[in-house]
C-alpha positions as a LaTeX table, in Angstrom:
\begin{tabular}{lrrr}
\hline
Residue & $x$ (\AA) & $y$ (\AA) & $z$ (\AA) \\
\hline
Unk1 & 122.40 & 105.45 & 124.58 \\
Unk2 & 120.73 & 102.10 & 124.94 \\
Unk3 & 121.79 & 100.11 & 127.67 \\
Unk4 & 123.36 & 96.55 & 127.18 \\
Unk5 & 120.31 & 93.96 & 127.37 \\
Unk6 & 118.42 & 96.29 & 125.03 \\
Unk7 & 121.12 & 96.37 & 122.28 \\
Unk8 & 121.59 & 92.80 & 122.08 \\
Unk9 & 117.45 & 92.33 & 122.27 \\
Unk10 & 117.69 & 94.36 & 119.04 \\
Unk11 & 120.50 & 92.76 & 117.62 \\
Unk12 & 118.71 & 89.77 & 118.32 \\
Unk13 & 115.67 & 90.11 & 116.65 \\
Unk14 & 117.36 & 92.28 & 113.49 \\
Unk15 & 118.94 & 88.65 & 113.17 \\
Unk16 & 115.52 & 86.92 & 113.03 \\
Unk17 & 113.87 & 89.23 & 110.56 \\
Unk18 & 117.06 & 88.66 & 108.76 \\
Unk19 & 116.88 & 85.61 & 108.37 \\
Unk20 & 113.08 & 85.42 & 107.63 \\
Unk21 & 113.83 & 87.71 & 104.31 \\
Unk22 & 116.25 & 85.44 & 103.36 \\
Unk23 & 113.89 & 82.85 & 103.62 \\
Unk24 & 110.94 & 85.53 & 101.65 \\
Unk25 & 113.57 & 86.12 & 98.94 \\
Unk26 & 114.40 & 82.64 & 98.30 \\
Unk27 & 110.81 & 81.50 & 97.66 \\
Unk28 & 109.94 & 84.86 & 96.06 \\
Unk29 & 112.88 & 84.90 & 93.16 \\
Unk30 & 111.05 & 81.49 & 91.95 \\
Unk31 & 108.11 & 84.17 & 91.05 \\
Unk32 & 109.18 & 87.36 & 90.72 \\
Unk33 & 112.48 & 88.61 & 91.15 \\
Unk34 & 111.19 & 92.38 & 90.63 \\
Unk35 & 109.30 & 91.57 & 94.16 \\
Unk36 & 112.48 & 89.89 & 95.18 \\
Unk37 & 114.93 & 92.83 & 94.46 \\
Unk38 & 112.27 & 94.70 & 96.55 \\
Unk39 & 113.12 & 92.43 & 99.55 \\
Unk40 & 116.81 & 92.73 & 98.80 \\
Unk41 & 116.77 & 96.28 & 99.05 \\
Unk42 & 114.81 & 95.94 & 102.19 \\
Unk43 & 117.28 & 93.30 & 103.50 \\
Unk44 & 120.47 & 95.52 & 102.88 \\
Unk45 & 119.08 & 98.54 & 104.91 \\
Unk46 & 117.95 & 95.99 & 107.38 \\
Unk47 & 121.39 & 94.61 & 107.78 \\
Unk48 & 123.12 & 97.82 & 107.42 \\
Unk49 & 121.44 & 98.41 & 110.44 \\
Unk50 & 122.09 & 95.63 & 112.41 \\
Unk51 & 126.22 & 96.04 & 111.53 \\
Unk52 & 126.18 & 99.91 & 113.20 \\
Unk53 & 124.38 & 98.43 & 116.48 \\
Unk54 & 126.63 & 95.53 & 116.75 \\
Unk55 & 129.78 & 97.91 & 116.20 \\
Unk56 & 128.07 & 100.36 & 118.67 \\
Unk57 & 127.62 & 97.52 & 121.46 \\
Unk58 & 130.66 & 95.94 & 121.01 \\
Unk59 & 132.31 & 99.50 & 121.22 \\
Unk60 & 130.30 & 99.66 & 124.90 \\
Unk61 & 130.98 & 96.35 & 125.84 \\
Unk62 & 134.92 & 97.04 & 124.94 \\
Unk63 & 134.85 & 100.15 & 126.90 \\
Unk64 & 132.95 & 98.42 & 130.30 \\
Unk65 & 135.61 & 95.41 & 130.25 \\
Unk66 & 138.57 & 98.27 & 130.07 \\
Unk67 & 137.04 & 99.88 & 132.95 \\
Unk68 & 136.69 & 97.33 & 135.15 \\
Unk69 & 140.50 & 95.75 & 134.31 \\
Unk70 & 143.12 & 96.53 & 137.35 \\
\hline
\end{tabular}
C-alpha cells in the first residue's frame, strides 16, 4: 500500500490534470465535440480514479487516527 504523503501527491496532481481537461474540453466543444466526448471519456476514468484513492486514503487516515485515540 502507498504510504500517506504519496497518496495525497497523487491525489494532488489527479486534481490538476483534472482540472486542465476541464479546461481542454471547454475550449475543445467550441470545435469539435466528437474530440470533446474523447476528453470526457478520458476525464471520467481519470476521476473515477482519483474517487477510489481518496476513499482508500481516507480509509488509512481513519484507521491511523483510531489507533492512536486512548
Amino acid at each position: 500500500m502507498q504510504n500517506v504523503e504519496a497518496m495525497q501527491k497523487t491525489l494532488s496532481e489527479l486534481k490538476k490534470k483534472l482540472q486542465q481537461l476541464d479546461e481542454l474540453i471547454t475550449r475543445e466543444a467550441c470545435k469539435s465535440m466528437s474530440t470533446a466526448n474523447d476528453y470526457i471519456k478520458i476525464r471520467t476514468e481519470m476521476k473515477y480514479q482519483h474517487d477510489e484513492l481518496k476513499e482508500e486514503l481516507d480509509k488509512l487516515l481513519s484507521t491511523k487516527e483510531e489507533g492512536f485515540s486512548i
